[in-house]
Short mmCIF file of C-alpha atoms in Angstrom, two decimals:
data_model
loop_
_atom_site.label_atom_id
_atom_site.label_comp_id
_atom_site.label_asym_id
_atom_site.label_seq_id
_atom_site.Cartn_x
_atom_site.Cartn_y
_atom_site.Cartn_z
CA MET A 1 -47.74 -79.74 130.54
CA ARG A 2 -46.05 -82.81 131.87
CA LYS A 3 -43.72 -84.88 129.75
CA GLN A 4 -46.20 -87.71 129.39
CA THR A 5 -48.75 -85.27 127.86
CA LYS A 6 -46.16 -83.65 125.59
CA ALA A 7 -45.03 -87.04 124.32
CA ILE A 8 -48.57 -87.62 123.10
CA ARG A 9 -49.44 -84.14 121.85
CA THR A 10 -46.19 -83.18 120.09
CA GLN A 11 -46.42 -83.64 116.38
CA THR A 12 -45.87 -81.96 113.00
CA ASP A 13 -48.10 -79.17 111.91
CA GLN A 14 -51.43 -80.21 110.50
CA SER A 15 -51.65 -80.02 106.74
CA GLN A 16 -54.55 -78.75 104.61
CA TYR A 17 -56.15 -82.20 104.84
CA ARG A 18 -56.71 -81.80 108.65
CA GLU A 19 -55.37 -85.17 109.64
CA HIS A 20 -55.43 -86.22 113.25
CA SER A 21 -52.41 -88.46 113.09
CA THR A 22 -49.09 -87.29 111.59
CA PRO A 23 -48.89 -88.49 107.99
CA LEU A 24 -45.85 -90.30 106.49
CA PHE A 25 -43.50 -88.09 104.56
CA LEU A 26 -42.08 -90.74 102.21
CA THR A 27 -40.00 -88.53 99.96
CA SER A 28 -36.32 -88.37 99.24
CA SER A 29 -36.31 -84.61 98.62
CA PHE A 30 -38.24 -81.38 99.07
CA THR A 31 -38.95 -78.56 96.59
CA PHE A 32 -38.10 -74.88 96.79
CA GLU A 33 -40.60 -72.15 96.25
CA SER A 34 -37.98 -70.07 94.54
CA ALA A 35 -34.23 -69.86 93.78
CA GLU A 36 -33.86 -67.48 96.76
CA GLN A 37 -35.42 -70.11 99.09
CA GLY A 38 -33.15 -72.85 97.72
CA LYS A 39 -30.18 -70.57 98.48
CA ALA A 40 -31.44 -69.66 101.86
CA LEU A 41 -31.97 -73.35 102.94
CA PHE A 42 -28.50 -74.28 101.85
CA ASP A 43 -26.75 -71.36 103.50
CA GLU A 44 -28.91 -72.04 106.57
CA THR A 45 -30.41 -68.54 106.84
CA GLU A 46 -33.81 -70.30 106.54
CA GLU A 47 -34.79 -73.48 108.35
CA GLY A 48 -36.56 -76.20 106.35
CA ASN A 49 -36.25 -79.54 104.68
CA ILE A 50 -33.98 -80.13 101.63
CA TYR A 51 -33.27 -83.85 101.46
CA SER A 52 -34.30 -86.68 103.73
CA ARG A 53 -30.70 -87.64 104.37
CA PHE A 54 -30.48 -84.25 106.15
CA SER A 55 -33.90 -83.93 107.68
CA ASN A 56 -37.50 -85.04 107.36
CA PRO A 57 -40.69 -84.01 109.18
CA ASN A 58 -41.23 -87.53 110.62
CA VAL A 59 -37.66 -87.63 111.87
CA THR A 60 -37.87 -84.10 113.26
CA GLU A 61 -41.02 -85.02 115.24
CA PHE A 62 -39.32 -88.05 116.73
CA VAL A 63 -36.21 -86.07 117.68
CA ASP A 64 -38.26 -83.27 119.19
CA LYS A 65 -40.10 -85.79 121.50
CA VAL A 66 -36.91 -87.47 122.69
CA CYS A 67 -35.28 -84.03 123.36
CA MET A 68 -38.28 -83.04 125.41
CA LEU A 69 -38.27 -86.34 127.41
CA GLU A 70 -34.50 -86.11 128.04
CA GLY A 71 -34.30 -82.33 128.71
CA ALA A 72 -31.88 -81.93 125.82
CA ASP A 73 -31.21 -78.90 123.64
CA GLU A 74 -31.04 -80.72 120.31
CA GLY A 75 -30.66 -84.16 118.80
CA ILE A 76 -29.97 -86.19 115.73
CA ALA A 77 -31.60 -89.54 114.76
CA THR A 78 -29.79 -92.35 112.98
CA ALA A 79 -30.59 -95.60 111.22
CA THR A 80 -29.50 -97.77 114.22
CA GLY A 81 -28.47 -97.41 117.82
CA MET A 82 -24.86 -98.37 117.02
CA ALA A 83 -24.81 -95.56 114.37
CA ALA A 84 -25.80 -93.12 117.11
CA VAL A 85 -23.05 -94.46 119.43
CA PHE A 86 -20.46 -94.26 116.66
CA ALA A 87 -21.51 -90.77 115.49
CA SER A 88 -21.33 -89.48 119.12
CA MET A 89 -17.71 -90.57 119.32
CA ALA A 90 -16.31 -90.20 115.81
CA SER A 91 -17.63 -86.66 115.35
CA LEU A 92 -16.13 -85.35 118.59
CA LEU A 93 -12.85 -87.24 118.93
CA LYS A 94 -9.69 -86.89 116.86
CA SER A 95 -6.29 -88.52 116.65
CA GLY A 96 -4.42 -88.09 119.91
CA ASP A 97 -7.52 -87.85 122.00
CA HIS A 98 -8.22 -90.23 124.94
CA ILE A 99 -11.54 -91.79 125.83
CA VAL A 100 -12.29 -93.31 129.20
CA ALA A 101 -15.11 -95.89 129.23
CA CYS A 102 -16.87 -98.11 131.64
CA ARG A 103 -15.57 -101.69 131.16
CA ALA A 104 -19.17 -103.02 131.12
CA LEU A 105 -20.16 -102.25 127.58
CA PHE A 106 -22.24 -103.77 124.81
CA GLY A 107 -20.03 -105.85 122.53
CA SER A 108 -20.28 -103.54 119.50
CA ALA A 109 -19.44 -100.42 121.55
CA HIS A 110 -16.36 -102.29 122.88
CA GLN A 111 -15.38 -103.14 119.28
CA ILE A 112 -15.72 -99.41 118.22
CA ILE A 113 -13.45 -98.26 121.01
CA THR A 114 -10.78 -100.96 120.75
CA GLN A 115 -10.73 -101.85 117.05
CA ILE A 116 -11.94 -98.75 115.11
CA LEU A 117 -11.10 -95.63 117.11
CA SER A 118 -7.74 -97.08 118.05
CA LYS A 119 -6.80 -97.20 114.31
CA TRP A 120 -7.28 -93.42 114.27
CA GLY A 121 -4.84 -92.93 117.10
CA ILE A 122 -7.53 -92.50 119.77
CA THR A 123 -6.39 -94.25 122.94
CA TYR A 124 -8.68 -95.62 125.64
CA THR A 125 -8.77 -96.66 129.27
CA TYR A 126 -11.43 -98.94 130.78
CA VAL A 127 -12.67 -98.46 134.30
CA ASP A 128 -14.81 -100.82 136.33
CA ALA A 129 -18.37 -99.62 136.80
CA THR A 130 -17.96 -99.96 140.64
CA ALA A 131 -14.70 -98.00 140.68
CA THR A 132 -14.28 -95.31 143.27
CA GLU A 133 -14.28 -91.59 142.43
CA ALA A 134 -10.50 -91.59 142.91
CA GLU A 135 -10.11 -94.51 140.42
CA TRP A 136 -12.21 -92.77 137.84
CA GLU A 137 -10.25 -89.56 138.38
CA LYS A 138 -6.93 -91.26 137.89
CA ALA A 139 -8.13 -92.66 134.56
CA ILE A 140 -9.35 -89.20 133.44
CA GLN A 141 -6.20 -87.34 134.39
CA PRO A 142 -3.32 -87.06 131.95
CA ASN A 143 -0.12 -88.92 132.45
CA THR A 144 3.15 -89.51 130.49
CA THR A 145 1.42 -91.88 128.01
CA ARG A 146 -1.85 -90.15 127.31
CA PRO A 147 -3.70 -86.78 127.46
CA ALA A 148 -6.57 -85.97 129.72
CA ALA A 149 -9.78 -87.65 128.83
CA ARG A 150 -11.70 -85.89 126.00
CA MET A 151 -14.71 -88.08 126.58
CA VAL A 152 -16.11 -90.44 129.20
CA TYR A 153 -18.53 -93.02 127.76
CA LEU A 154 -20.68 -95.49 129.78
CA GLU A 155 -23.85 -97.50 129.95
CA THR A 156 -25.90 -97.39 133.12
CA PRO A 157 -27.39 -99.93 133.71
CA SER A 158 -24.85 -101.85 131.68
CA ASN A 159 -25.55 -104.63 129.15
CA PRO A 160 -25.75 -107.44 130.26
CA GLY A 161 -24.46 -107.24 133.81
CA LEU A 162 -26.75 -104.51 135.04
CA GLU A 163 -23.96 -102.61 136.70
CA LEU A 164 -24.54 -98.97 137.47
CA VAL A 165 -22.25 -95.91 137.26
CA ASP A 166 -22.75 -92.96 139.66
CA LEU A 167 -23.65 -90.13 137.32
CA ALA A 168 -23.49 -87.49 140.01
CA MET A 169 -19.92 -88.55 140.76
CA LEU A 170 -18.88 -88.25 137.09
CA VAL A 171 -20.61 -84.92 136.77
CA ARG A 172 -18.40 -83.66 139.62
CA LEU A 173 -15.35 -84.83 137.74
CA LYS A 174 -16.59 -83.38 134.48
CA GLU A 175 -16.94 -79.96 136.07
CA LYS A 176 -13.29 -80.32 137.23
CA TYR A 177 -11.70 -81.68 134.03
CA GLY A 178 -14.03 -80.58 131.28
CA PHE A 179 -14.49 -83.83 129.41
CA ILE A 180 -17.67 -84.76 127.44
CA LEU A 181 -19.92 -87.05 129.48
CA ASN A 182 -21.66 -89.45 127.03
CA VAL A 183 -24.22 -91.80 128.48
CA ASP A 184 -25.94 -94.74 126.82
CA ASN A 185 -29.39 -94.48 128.37
CA CYS A 186 -31.00 -97.34 126.45
CA PHE A 187 -31.76 -99.69 129.25
CA ALA A 188 -33.30 -97.02 131.49
CA THR A 189 -35.08 -94.94 128.80
CA PRO A 190 -35.94 -91.35 129.50
CA ILE A 191 -38.88 -92.47 131.63
CA LEU A 192 -36.61 -93.99 134.34
CA GLN A 193 -33.53 -91.87 134.08
CA THR A 194 -32.53 -88.54 132.43
CA PRO A 195 -28.76 -88.24 132.38
CA ILE A 196 -28.74 -84.81 130.87
CA GLU A 197 -30.89 -83.41 133.61
CA LEU A 198 -28.41 -84.95 136.01
CA GLY A 199 -25.51 -83.07 134.30
CA ALA A 200 -24.39 -85.36 131.38
CA ASP A 201 -23.62 -83.75 128.01
CA LEU A 202 -25.03 -86.44 125.65
CA SER A 203 -27.58 -89.25 125.96
CA VAL A 204 -27.56 -92.05 123.40
CA HIS A 205 -30.27 -94.62 122.68
CA SER A 206 -30.88 -97.65 120.51
CA ALA A 207 -34.44 -96.68 119.65
CA THR A 208 -34.81 -100.20 118.31
CA LYS A 209 -35.27 -101.30 121.88
CA PHE A 210 -37.87 -99.84 124.27
CA MET A 211 -38.64 -96.74 122.21
CA ASP A 212 -40.11 -98.99 119.52
CA GLY A 213 -41.11 -101.65 122.05
CA GLN A 214 -42.48 -104.20 119.61
CA GLY A 215 -39.47 -105.46 117.65
CA ARG A 216 -40.50 -103.74 114.41
CA VAL A 217 -37.92 -101.22 113.31
CA LEU A 218 -34.33 -100.15 113.75
CA GLY A 219 -33.33 -96.69 114.92
CA GLY A 220 -30.99 -94.69 117.06
CA ILE A 221 -30.73 -91.21 118.51
CA VAL A 222 -28.26 -88.96 120.32
CA VAL A 223 -29.45 -85.86 122.16
CA GLY A 224 -27.68 -83.29 124.29
CA ARG A 225 -25.93 -79.85 124.27
CA ALA A 226 -26.52 -77.88 121.13
CA ASP A 227 -22.80 -77.18 120.63
CA LEU A 228 -22.05 -80.87 120.68
CA ILE A 229 -25.02 -81.94 118.47
CA GLN A 230 -23.83 -79.52 115.78
CA PRO A 231 -20.74 -81.43 114.88
CA ILE A 232 -22.54 -84.78 115.28
CA ARG A 233 -25.19 -83.49 112.84
CA PHE A 234 -22.44 -82.44 110.39
CA PHE A 235 -20.87 -85.92 110.74
CA ALA A 236 -24.22 -87.71 110.15
CA ARG A 237 -25.31 -85.49 107.33
CA HIS A 238 -22.18 -86.21 105.30
CA THR A 239 -21.66 -89.85 106.19
CA GLY A 240 -25.36 -90.75 105.80
CA PRO A 241 -26.54 -93.00 108.71
CA SER A 242 -29.99 -91.45 108.29
CA LEU A 243 -33.16 -92.76 110.01
CA SER A 244 -35.86 -93.57 107.49
CA PRO A 245 -39.09 -91.51 107.68
CA PHE A 246 -41.20 -94.72 108.04
CA ASN A 247 -39.08 -95.90 111.06
CA ALA A 248 -39.21 -92.42 112.55
CA TRP A 249 -43.02 -92.41 112.19
CA ILE A 250 -43.21 -95.74 114.00
CA LEU A 251 -40.88 -94.60 116.80
CA SER A 252 -42.63 -91.30 117.34
CA LYS A 253 -45.96 -93.06 117.73
CA SER A 254 -44.40 -95.54 120.01
CA LEU A 255 -43.18 -92.84 122.36
CA GLU A 256 -46.84 -92.03 123.13
CA THR A 257 -47.08 -95.29 125.07
CA LEU A 258 -43.49 -95.53 126.42
CA ASP A 259 -44.44 -94.33 129.88
CA LEU A 260 -47.26 -96.90 130.19
CA ARG A 261 -45.16 -99.76 128.81
CA MET A 262 -42.17 -99.05 131.06
CA GLU A 263 -44.46 -99.14 134.14
CA ARG A 264 -45.60 -102.60 133.20
CA HIS A 265 -42.10 -103.76 132.13
CA CYS A 266 -40.65 -102.62 135.47
CA SER A 267 -43.49 -104.11 137.52
CA ASN A 268 -43.12 -107.48 135.79
CA ALA A 269 -39.34 -107.44 135.98
CA LEU A 270 -39.24 -106.77 139.72
CA LYS A 271 -41.77 -109.51 140.44
CA LEU A 272 -40.07 -112.06 138.25
CA ALA A 273 -36.66 -111.16 139.85
CA GLN A 274 -38.09 -111.59 143.39
CA ALA A 275 -39.65 -114.96 142.49
CA LEU A 276 -36.41 -116.33 140.88
CA GLU A 277 -34.24 -115.06 143.66
CA GLN A 278 -36.07 -117.32 146.07
CA HIS A 279 -35.91 -120.34 143.75
CA PRO A 280 -33.38 -123.06 144.82
CA ASP A 281 -32.55 -124.00 141.28
CA VAL A 282 -31.41 -120.49 140.35
CA ALA A 283 -27.88 -119.63 141.43
CA THR A 284 -28.07 -115.87 141.40
CA VAL A 285 -30.43 -113.08 140.20
CA LYS A 286 -29.51 -109.56 139.51
CA TYR A 287 -31.89 -106.64 139.14
CA PRO A 288 -31.22 -102.95 140.11
CA PHE A 289 -34.25 -102.65 142.40
CA LEU A 290 -33.55 -105.85 144.35
CA PRO A 291 -32.01 -105.02 147.72
CA SER A 292 -29.38 -107.73 146.99
CA HIS A 293 -28.04 -105.77 144.04
CA PRO A 294 -24.68 -104.42 145.12
CA GLN A 295 -25.59 -100.94 143.88
CA TYR A 296 -29.22 -100.94 145.08
CA GLU A 297 -28.93 -97.62 146.87
CA LEU A 298 -27.43 -95.93 143.81
CA ALA A 299 -30.17 -97.39 141.64
CA LYS A 300 -32.80 -95.91 144.02
CA ARG A 301 -31.17 -92.49 143.83
CA GLN A 302 -30.52 -92.43 140.10
CA MET A 303 -33.54 -94.22 138.57
CA SER A 304 -37.28 -94.03 139.26
CA ALA A 305 -37.67 -97.83 138.73
CA GLY A 306 -35.42 -100.84 137.97
CA GLY A 307 -35.98 -101.32 134.28
CA ALA A 308 -37.05 -104.31 132.24
CA ILE A 309 -33.85 -106.41 132.28
CA VAL A 310 -33.15 -109.19 134.72
CA THR A 311 -30.09 -111.51 134.64
CA LEU A 312 -29.97 -114.87 136.19
CA GLU A 313 -27.16 -117.38 136.65
CA LEU A 314 -27.68 -121.13 136.26
CA ASP A 315 -25.27 -123.69 137.52
CA GLY A 316 -24.25 -126.28 134.91
CA GLY A 317 -22.90 -124.04 132.17
CA PHE A 318 -24.13 -124.00 128.60
CA GLU A 319 -25.65 -127.48 128.87
CA ARG A 320 -27.93 -126.14 131.66
CA VAL A 321 -28.78 -123.13 129.52
CA LYS A 322 -29.82 -125.34 126.59
CA ALA A 323 -32.07 -127.45 128.90
CA PHE A 324 -33.54 -124.27 130.30
CA TYR A 325 -34.29 -122.95 126.87
CA ASP A 326 -35.92 -126.24 125.84
CA ALA A 327 -38.17 -126.13 128.86
CA LEU A 328 -39.37 -122.54 128.44
CA GLN A 329 -42.75 -122.15 126.72
CA ILE A 330 -43.40 -118.40 126.59
CA PRO A 331 -40.22 -116.35 125.95
CA THR A 332 -38.65 -115.78 122.54
CA LEU A 333 -35.01 -116.85 122.00
CA SER A 334 -33.41 -113.75 120.44
CA SER A 335 -30.42 -111.40 120.96
CA ASN A 336 -32.78 -108.42 120.81
CA LEU A 337 -34.39 -106.77 123.86
CA GLY A 338 -36.99 -104.13 124.70
CA ASP A 339 -39.93 -105.98 123.14
CA SER A 340 -43.53 -106.33 124.40
CA ARG A 341 -42.68 -110.04 124.36
CA THR A 342 -40.29 -111.55 126.90
CA ILE A 343 -36.92 -112.48 125.32
CA VAL A 344 -34.08 -114.51 126.69
CA THR A 345 -30.49 -114.65 125.47
CA ASN A 346 -27.21 -116.19 126.56
CA PRO A 347 -24.68 -113.35 126.25
CA PHE A 348 -21.72 -115.68 126.38
CA THR A 349 -22.68 -117.20 123.03
CA THR A 350 -24.51 -114.33 121.39
CA THR A 351 -24.17 -110.58 122.13
CA HIS A 352 -20.79 -110.79 123.76
CA ALA A 353 -19.44 -113.89 122.01
CA LYS A 354 -16.64 -111.93 120.25
CA LEU A 355 -15.07 -110.82 123.58
CA LYS A 356 -11.91 -112.62 124.72
CA PRO A 357 -12.24 -115.07 127.62
CA ASP A 358 -10.56 -112.67 130.06
CA GLU A 359 -12.81 -109.86 128.97
CA LYS A 360 -15.96 -112.04 129.50
CA ALA A 361 -14.63 -112.95 132.89
CA ALA A 362 -14.01 -109.37 133.90
CA LEU A 363 -17.61 -108.52 133.03
CA GLY A 364 -19.12 -111.57 134.80
CA ILE A 365 -20.31 -113.06 131.56
CA THR A 366 -20.35 -116.74 132.23
CA GLU A 367 -21.67 -119.73 130.22
CA GLY A 368 -24.66 -119.95 132.60
CA LEU A 369 -25.64 -116.28 132.45
CA ILE A 370 -29.07 -115.58 130.94
CA ARG A 371 -30.31 -112.04 130.08
CA VAL A 372 -34.08 -111.73 130.34
CA SER A 373 -35.85 -108.81 128.65
CA VAL A 374 -39.06 -108.98 130.54
CA GLY A 375 -42.13 -108.30 128.44
CA LEU A 376 -45.76 -107.29 129.08
CA GLU A 377 -47.26 -110.70 129.45
CA ALA A 378 -49.24 -111.62 132.60
CA ILE A 379 -46.61 -111.91 135.36
CA GLU A 380 -48.21 -114.98 136.79
CA ASP A 381 -47.62 -116.81 133.53
CA LEU A 382 -44.03 -115.63 133.33
CA ILE A 383 -43.28 -116.74 136.93
CA ASP A 384 -44.83 -120.14 136.37
CA ASP A 385 -42.90 -120.66 133.13
CA PHE A 386 -39.47 -119.58 134.47
CA THR A 387 -39.93 -121.58 137.65
CA GLN A 388 -40.81 -124.80 135.84
CA ALA A 389 -37.94 -124.30 133.40
CA ALA A 390 -35.54 -123.87 136.24
CA GLU A 391 -36.73 -127.06 137.87
CA VAL A 392 -36.84 -129.12 134.71
CA SER A 393 -33.37 -127.98 133.46
CA ALA A 394 -31.84 -128.73 136.92
CA GLU A 395 -33.15 -132.33 136.77
CA VAL A 396 -32.01 -132.77 133.20
CA THR A 397 -28.53 -131.54 134.10
CA LYS A 398 -28.34 -133.86 137.07
CA GLU A 399 -29.32 -136.80 134.90
CA LYS A 400 -26.68 -136.06 132.31
CA VAL A 401 -24.01 -135.78 135.00
CA ALA A 402 -25.10 -139.06 136.54
#
């Protein structure tokens, strides 16, 4: 069966009640049939549920589906996407280790690497997403101040700049140096890109985003090689960032429509990007499947479609952004993304506000940058709305300057 079919048909075993849809297992713990079974479950000679902090049928169903979609051996689900990111690092790195990361990262991931891991004696090096293979290799190699990289962590496409990293290139370096290749695949989803099938070791997601797709619940997941998931599971089991059964139930059901939703998201995003790129009141537009994207050819090789995120730059700084927001009628103003409803945010003042000015500049995060999470609305309505907002905000800005 194809992945799309498996995503719909994979579910927990049917109970004696013959339910068609997987029921909710809202229980904190599970019973033992005997003292012997309790012992066997705890010494792991028998598989089964003990406590919902460890495992739960709803969570297991969700993990199984994502592993199937990603082509992964095993996985562990967490309460949030950042919990998954942190667990994938903290469980596998120790004092004295070195992590190499793409400079273009979500703000919280940047804070984990620079503010939390660094307190434990874990050093880091940042590399530009567009760096050459030789530049990546130099950062990965040991020198007099640091050991060889234990892990390489990246987002592709990145948040919010939509920069791509060549996974095939990093897989070549991984085979040479033996580091763990850890990829945040949130923006692409397993529908558009499967890092593990391309040779990565781990794939991390904020399931809050496209996997849910309707802005309802929080969740995260990391999937990958069984030998790496084992210590991540140990870490999560004993530190407790567990995904709730209810959220897992929502996310598992949502995966049944992920393929269909991403098809519409990508179609809408491409058409909106094309329309805005031609608009005289929009300075620049960035989208992986626009030929104008500097890594367009890489995007076509690595992804099956361009995703749902479009970024646009407006001249006039934050004053222009405010006027643009005021003119918009359809989109939601929020720092979230991946919703069925179109969302806009200004990373300079929201998701990446805590970055230093030089860090923002290095990532191309300017006052006039707007990240658009393109939803499932009629594309004609979105194009009309963004077009009029660009025109109105341009006129308002001109009047204020005059």
